[in-house]
Coordinates of C-alpha atoms and ligand atoms in Angstrom, one line a residue:
M557 CA 16.1 4.0 -5.7
E558 CA 15.4 3.9 -1.9
R559 CA 12.7 2.0 -0.1
S560 CA 10.1 4.3 1.5
H561 CA 7.7 1.8 3.1
V562 CA 8.3 -0.3 6.2
P563 CA 6.1 -3.4 6.2
V564 CA 3.8 -3.5 9.3
L565 CA 3.4 -6.4 11.6
P566 CA 6.3 -8.3 9.9
A567 CA 6.8 -11.0 12.5
E568 CA 3.1 -11.6 12.8
I569 CA 2.7 -11.9 9.0
V570 CA 5.5 -14.4 8.9
E571 CA 4.1 -16.4 11.8
F572 CA 0.6 -16.7 10.2
L573 CA 1.5 -16.8 6.5
K574 CA 4.8 -18.5 6.3
P575 CA 4.4 -20.6 3.2
D576 CA 3.7 -24.3 3.6
T577 CA 6.2 -26.1 1.4
T578 CA 3.9 -29.1 1.1
N579 CA 1.2 -27.1 -0.6
A580 CA 1.8 -26.5 -4.3
G581 CA -0.6 -23.5 -4.5
P582 CA 0.9 -20.0 -4.9
V583 CA 1.1 -17.2 -2.3
V584 CA -1.0 -14.1 -3.5
D585 CA 0.1 -10.7 -2.2
C586 CA -2.9 -8.6 -3.3
T587 CA -1.3 -5.3 -2.3
L588 CA 2.3 -5.8 -3.3
G589 CA 3.5 -2.2 -2.7
E590 CA 7.3 -2.2 -2.5
G591 CA 7.2 -5.9 -1.9
G592 CA 8.2 -5.8 1.8
H593 CA 5.9 -8.5 3.0
S594 CA 6.4 -10.6 -0.1
A595 CA 10.2 -10.5 0.4
L596 CA 9.7 -11.7 4.0
L597 CA 7.5 -14.6 2.9
L598 CA 9.8 -15.6 0.1
E599 CA 12.7 -15.5 2.5
H600 CA 11.0 -18.2 4.6
A601 CA 10.2 -20.4 1.6
P602 CA 12.7 -19.9 -1.2
D603 CA 11.0 -22.4 -3.5
S604 CA 7.5 -20.8 -3.3
R605 CA 5.8 -19.0 -6.2
L606 CA 4.2 -15.7 -5.5
I607 CA 1.7 -13.6 -7.4
G608 CA 2.1 -9.9 -6.6
V609 CA -0.9 -7.7 -7.4
D610 CA -1.0 -3.9 -7.3
A611 CA -3.2 -1.4 -9.0
D612 CA -0.4 1.1 -9.3
A613 CA 2.1 0.4 -12.1
T614 CA 4.8 2.4 -10.3
M615 CA 4.5 0.1 -7.3
I616 CA 4.9 -3.0 -9.5
E617 CA 8.2 -1.5 -10.8
R618 CA 9.4 -0.6 -7.3
A619 CA 8.6 -4.1 -6.0
R620 CA 10.4 -5.7 -8.9
Y621 CA 13.5 -3.6 -8.1
F622 CA 13.5 -4.1 -4.3
L623 CA 12.8 -7.9 -4.6
G624 CA 16.1 -8.2 -6.6
P625 CA 16.9 -11.9 -7.4
R626 CA 13.6 -13.0 -5.7
A627 CA 11.6 -11.3 -8.5
S628 CA 12.2 -14.4 -10.6
Q629 CA 9.8 -16.2 -8.2
V630 CA 7.1 -13.6 -8.7
E631 CA 4.4 -13.1 -11.3
F632 CA 3.6 -9.4 -11.3
V633 CA 0.1 -8.4 -12.0
C634 CA -0.9 -4.7 -12.4
A635 CA -4.7 -4.8 -11.5
W636 CA -7.3 -3.8 -8.9
Y637 CA -7.5 -6.7 -6.6
D638 CA -11.3 -7.1 -7.0
D639 CA -10.8 -7.5 -10.8
F640 CA -7.8 -9.8 -10.2
W641 CA -10.0 -12.2 -8.2
L642 CA -12.9 -12.0 -10.6
S643 CA -10.8 -13.3 -13.4
Y644 CA -8.5 -15.6 -11.4
T645 CA -8.4 -19.2 -12.7
G646 CA -5.0 -20.3 -11.5
A647 CA -4.2 -22.9 -8.9
R648 CA -5.8 -22.4 -5.5
P649 CA -3.6 -20.1 -3.4
H650 CA -2.5 -21.3 0.0
R651 CA -1.6 -17.9 1.4
V652 CA -3.4 -14.6 0.6
L653 CA -2.4 -11.2 2.0
F654 CA -4.2 -7.9 1.8
D655 CA -2.3 -4.9 3.4
L656 CA -4.8 -2.2 2.8
G657 CA -4.5 1.5 1.8
I658 CA -1.6 3.3 0.4
S659 CA 2.1 3.0 0.9
T660 CA 4.5 5.5 2.4
F661 CA 5.8 6.0 -1.1
H662 CA 2.4 7.3 -2.1
L663 CA 2.4 9.9 0.7
A664 CA 6.0 10.9 0.5
G665 CA 7.3 10.4 -3.0
S666 CA 4.5 10.0 -5.6
G667 CA 3.6 13.7 -6.0
R668 CA 0.0 12.6 -6.5
G669 CA -1.7 14.6 -3.8
F670 CA -2.1 11.9 -1.2
T671 CA -0.6 14.1 1.6
F672 CA -1.8 17.3 3.1
R673 CA 1.9 18.2 3.9
E674 CA 2.8 19.1 0.3
D675 CA 1.3 21.4 -2.3
E676 CA 0.5 18.9 -5.2
P677 CA -2.2 18.4 -7.9
L678 CA -5.5 17.1 -6.6
D679 CA -5.0 13.6 -8.0
M680 CA -5.1 10.8 -5.4
R681 CA -5.4 8.0 -8.0
L682 CA -3.7 4.6 -7.6
S683 CA -4.4 4.0 -11.3
D684 CA -5.5 6.2 -14.1
S685 CA -8.5 3.9 -14.7
V686 CA -10.4 6.1 -12.2
M687 CA -11.4 9.7 -11.9
S688 CA -9.0 12.0 -10.1
A689 CA -9.9 14.0 -7.0
A690 CA -10.0 17.2 -9.0
E691 CA -12.5 15.6 -11.4
L692 CA -14.5 14.2 -8.5
L693 CA -14.6 17.6 -6.8
S694 CA -15.5 19.5 -9.9
G695 CA -18.8 17.7 -10.5
I696 CA -20.1 16.5 -7.1
S697 CA -23.0 18.0 -5.3
Q698 CA -22.4 19.6 -1.9
E699 CA -24.6 17.0 -0.2
D700 CA -22.8 14.0 -1.8
L701 CA -19.5 15.6 -0.9
A702 CA -20.5 16.0 2.7
D703 CA -21.7 12.4 2.8
I704 CA -18.3 11.2 1.4
I705 CA -16.4 13.2 4.0
Y706 CA -18.7 12.0 6.8
V707 CA -18.9 8.3 5.9
F708 CA -15.3 7.6 4.6
G709 CA -13.5 10.2 6.8
E710 CA -15.7 9.9 9.9
E711 CA -15.3 13.7 10.0
R712 CA -17.8 15.5 12.3
Y713 CA -17.5 18.8 10.5
S714 CA -18.2 17.2 7.1
R715 CA -21.1 19.6 6.2
R716 CA -19.1 22.7 6.9
I717 CA -16.1 21.4 5.0
A718 CA -18.2 20.4 2.0
A719 CA -19.8 23.9 1.9
A720 CA -16.4 25.6 2.1
I721 CA -15.1 23.3 -0.7
V722 CA -18.0 24.1 -3.0
R723 CA -17.5 27.9 -2.3
A724 CA -13.8 27.6 -3.1
R725 CA -14.6 25.6 -6.2
S726 CA -17.0 28.4 -7.5
S727 CA -14.4 31.1 -6.9
G728 CA -11.7 29.1 -8.7
S729 CA -9.5 28.9 -5.6
L730 CA -9.4 25.1 -5.3
R731 CA -6.6 23.9 -7.6
T732 CA -4.1 22.0 -5.4
T733 CA -3.9 20.0 -2.2
G734 CA -2.5 23.2 -0.5
D735 CA -5.7 25.0 -1.5
L736 CA -7.7 22.1 -0.1
V737 CA -5.9 22.2 3.3
E738 CA -6.6 25.9 3.5
T739 CA -10.2 25.5 2.6
V740 CA -10.7 22.8 5.3
A741 CA -8.9 24.8 7.9
S742 CA -11.1 27.8 7.2
A743 CA -14.3 25.7 7.7
V744 CA -13.6 24.1 11.1
P745 CA -13.5 25.6 14.6
A746 CA -10.2 27.1 15.8
A747 CA -9.8 24.4 18.6
Y748 CA -10.1 21.7 15.9
R749 CA -7.5 23.4 13.8
R750 CA -5.1 23.3 16.8
G751 CA -5.7 19.6 17.4
R752 CA -3.3 16.7 17.5
I753 CA -3.8 15.9 13.8
S754 CA -4.1 18.2 10.9
P755 CA -7.8 19.2 10.4
A756 CA -7.5 18.1 6.8
T757 CA -6.5 14.4 7.7
R758 CA -10.0 13.0 7.6
T759 CA -11.0 14.9 4.4
F760 CA -7.9 13.6 2.6
Q761 CA -8.6 10.0 3.7
A762 CA -12.3 10.3 2.6
L763 CA -11.4 11.7 -0.9
R764 CA -8.7 9.0 -1.4
I765 CA -11.2 6.2 -0.4
A766 CA -13.8 7.7 -2.7
V767 CA -11.5 8.2 -5.7
N768 CA -10.2 4.6 -5.6
A769 CA -13.5 3.1 -4.5
E770 CA -11.5 1.4 -1.7
L771 CA -14.3 0.0 0.4
E772 CA -16.4 -1.3 -2.4
R773 CA -13.4 -3.0 -4.0
L774 CA -12.6 -4.7 -0.7
R775 CA -16.2 -5.8 -0.2
M776 CA -16.1 -7.4 -3.7
A777 CA -12.6 -8.9 -3.3
L778 CA -13.0 -10.6 0.1
P779 CA -15.6 -13.3 -0.8
R780 CA -13.8 -14.0 -4.1
A781 CA -10.4 -14.5 -2.4
L782 CA -12.0 -16.6 0.4
A783 CA -13.7 -18.9 -2.1
A784 CA -10.4 -19.3 -4.1
L785 CA -8.3 -20.1 -1.0
S786 CA -6.9 -23.6 -0.8
P787 CA -8.9 -25.9 1.5
D788 CA -5.7 -27.6 2.6
R789 CA -5.0 -25.2 5.5
G790 CA -5.0 -22.2 3.2
R791 CA -4.7 -19.0 5.2
M792 CA -5.7 -15.4 4.4
A793 CA -4.7 -12.3 6.3
V794 CA -5.9 -8.8 6.1
I795 CA -4.2 -5.7 7.6
T796 CA -6.6 -2.7 8.0
F797 CA -5.9 0.9 9.0
H798 CA -9.3 2.3 9.8
S799 CA -12.4 1.2 11.5
L800 CA -14.6 1.0 8.3
E801 CA -12.2 -1.4 6.7
D802 CA -11.8 -3.4 9.9
R803 CA -15.5 -3.8 10.4
L804 CA -15.9 -4.9 6.8
V805 CA -13.2 -7.6 7.2
K806 CA -14.5 -8.7 10.6
W807 CA -18.1 -9.3 9.3
A808 CA -17.0 -10.8 6.0
F809 CA -14.7 -13.3 7.9
R810 CA -17.5 -14.2 10.3
A811 CA -20.0 -14.6 7.5
A812 CA -17.6 -16.9 5.7
A813 CA -17.2 -18.9 8.9
G814 CA -20.9 -19.5 8.9
D815 CA -22.0 -17.0 11.5
E816 CA -25.5 -16.1 10.5
A817 CA -25.5 -13.0 12.7
A818 CA -22.7 -11.5 10.5
V819 CA -24.9 -11.6 7.3
G820 CA -26.6 -8.3 6.7
R821 CA -24.2 -6.4 9.0
S822 CA -22.8 -3.1 7.8
A823 CA -19.3 -1.8 8.1
V824 CA -20.9 1.4 9.2
T825 CA -21.8 1.8 12.8
A826 CA -25.2 3.0 14.0
K827 CA -23.8 6.5 14.6
H828 CA -23.4 6.8 10.8
S829 CA -26.2 7.2 8.4
T830 CA -26.4 3.8 6.6
A831 CA -28.9 5.4 4.4
S832 CA -26.1 7.3 2.6
K833 CA -25.5 6.0 -0.9
F834 CA -21.8 6.0 0.0
A835 CA -22.1 3.7 3.0
P836 CA -20.6 0.3 2.1
K837 CA -23.4 -2.2 1.3
L838 CA -24.3 -4.8 3.8
I839 CA -22.3 -8.0 4.1
D840 CA -23.8 -10.7 1.9
T841 CA -23.7 -14.4 2.7
V842 CA -20.1 -15.4 1.9
A843 CA -20.5 -18.8 0.3
M844 CA -17.7 -21.4 0.5
P845 CA -17.3 -24.2 -2.0
E846 CA -19.0 -27.3 -0.8
G847 CA -17.1 -29.3 1.8
E848 CA -14.8 -26.4 2.8
R849 CA -14.9 -24.5 6.1
I850 CA -13.4 -21.2 7.2
T851 CA -12.2 -20.7 10.8
V852 CA -11.3 -17.3 12.2
L853 CA -7.8 -17.6 13.8
T854 CA -7.8 -14.2 15.4
R855 CA -10.7 -13.8 17.8
R856 CA -9.5 -10.2 18.4
P857 CA -7.4 -8.3 15.8
V858 CA -3.7 -8.5 16.3
V859 CA -2.2 -5.0 16.7
P860 CA 1.4 -3.8 16.6
S861 CA 3.6 -3.7 19.8
H862 CA 4.6 -0.4 21.4
E863 CA 8.1 -1.0 20.0
E864 CA 6.8 -1.4 16.5
V865 CA 4.7 1.8 16.7
A866 CA 7.7 3.7 18.2
G867 CA 9.9 2.6 15.3
N868 CA 7.2 2.9 12.6
P869 CA 4.5 5.4 13.5
A870 CA 2.6 4.5 10.3
S871 CA 1.8 1.2 11.9
R872 CA -0.2 2.7 14.8
S873 CA -3.7 1.9 13.6
A874 CA -2.9 -1.4 11.9
K875 CA -5.2 -4.4 12.8
L876 CA -4.6 -7.9 11.5
R877 CA -7.3 -10.5 11.1
V878 CA -6.5 -14.1 9.8
V879 CA -8.6 -17.0 8.7
E880 CA -7.8 -20.6 7.8
K881 CA -9.6 -22.9 5.4
T882 CA -10.0 -26.7 5.9
R883 CA -12.0 -29.5 4.5
I884 CA -15.1 -30.6 6.3
E885 CA -14.4 -34.2 7.2
E886 CA -17.2 -36.6 6.4
S887 CA -18.6 -38.1 9.6
W888 CA -19.7 -41.7 9.6
Ligands
SAM1054 C1 0.0 -0.5 2.4 S1 0.6 -0.7 0.7 C2 1.3 -2.3 0.7 C3 2.7 -2.4 1.2 C4 3.4 -3.7 1.1 N1 2.8 -4.7 1.9 C5 4.9 -3.6 1.4 O1 5.3 -4.3 2.4 O2 5.6 -2.9 0.7 C6 -0.8 -1.0 -0.2 C7 -0.6 -1.2 -1.7 O3 -1.8 -1.7 -2.2 C8 -2.1 -1.0 -3.4 N2 -3.6 -1.0 -3.5 C9 -4.5 -0.4 -2.7 N3 -5.8 -0.7 -3.1 C10 -5.7 -1.6 -4.1 C11 -6.6 -2.3 -4.9 N4 -8.0 -2.2 -4.7 N5 -6.2 -3.2 -5.8 C12 -4.8 -3.3 -6.0 N6 -3.9 -2.7 -5.3 C13 -4.3 -1.8 -4.4 C14 -1.5 0.3 -3.3 O4 -1.2 0.8 -4.6 C15 -0.3 0.1 -2.4 O5 0.8 -0.1 -3.2

């Protein structure tokens, strides 16, 4: 078996999340993938205990394999991270990492239709607990589909693409990702077809986010993980790959840090219709246990260096935000 995924921002993750050997709480990697980040963190703290979570059972097995002897320090949990945090009753973690989205393995080796470069089944599921892209596309209304492509894909030709998909669906010519690529290409202007990225990129992103309910899961998981984090300089880091995710993390972190202005903000900007039923809900108050305080350590998101992007183009849109939790000292 060969590794497909190169962990992004490796030095920065080690700098911010290097385990603190004086804290007995575990490290929780909420998006284990092939275990690249987990391996780096364990390398810096050989006695640490790590809980590795992934919704995809294939990734759990890949991580177990690539972690080698270090796997004995890891408790593997195959679950959606929002469900994991809902039922978590273990010791308070002192390091938490979310590295969002899908891994290079999903794109290049899973055969599950995540990429527009291959002709594969319209699946796009990280776990079979959800509906596949084919099932989603078979029953959805044209209007809802256009909304999904607009909100999750930030695709300006969403209405034309949705109309073309519905036409292809009725004529029985939408069976594989290759059919979807052709359908999208037929719906957009020629200049867009010749652009820098494939015209299907945003539609694929939107469908994958919808199939796996990615933004809603993130919105549910963040406050739960922030509440669980150890107050003894516990740190939580999130790496995002598109603006919707990043805005969700930014406002949730600020709300947790007590910034009233963050509450009620949306991950969706004014240029989008927040009225869409697919727009992520507004950020709620993110309540911390009494006597605990969150501080945002990254005023601006940390982004990869030119060298990293040159060596690992998949890192180009990565943004890292980190918070730390401390105890509020009693003042006399
Ligand atoms: C970008 S990859 C992580 C790569 C990992 N950091 C590494 O270095 O190998 C994201 C992983 O998170 C998983 N994932 C995405 N959304 C999830 C969710 N809501 N719950 C649990 N796992 C999720 C995916 O299956 C994927 O393996």
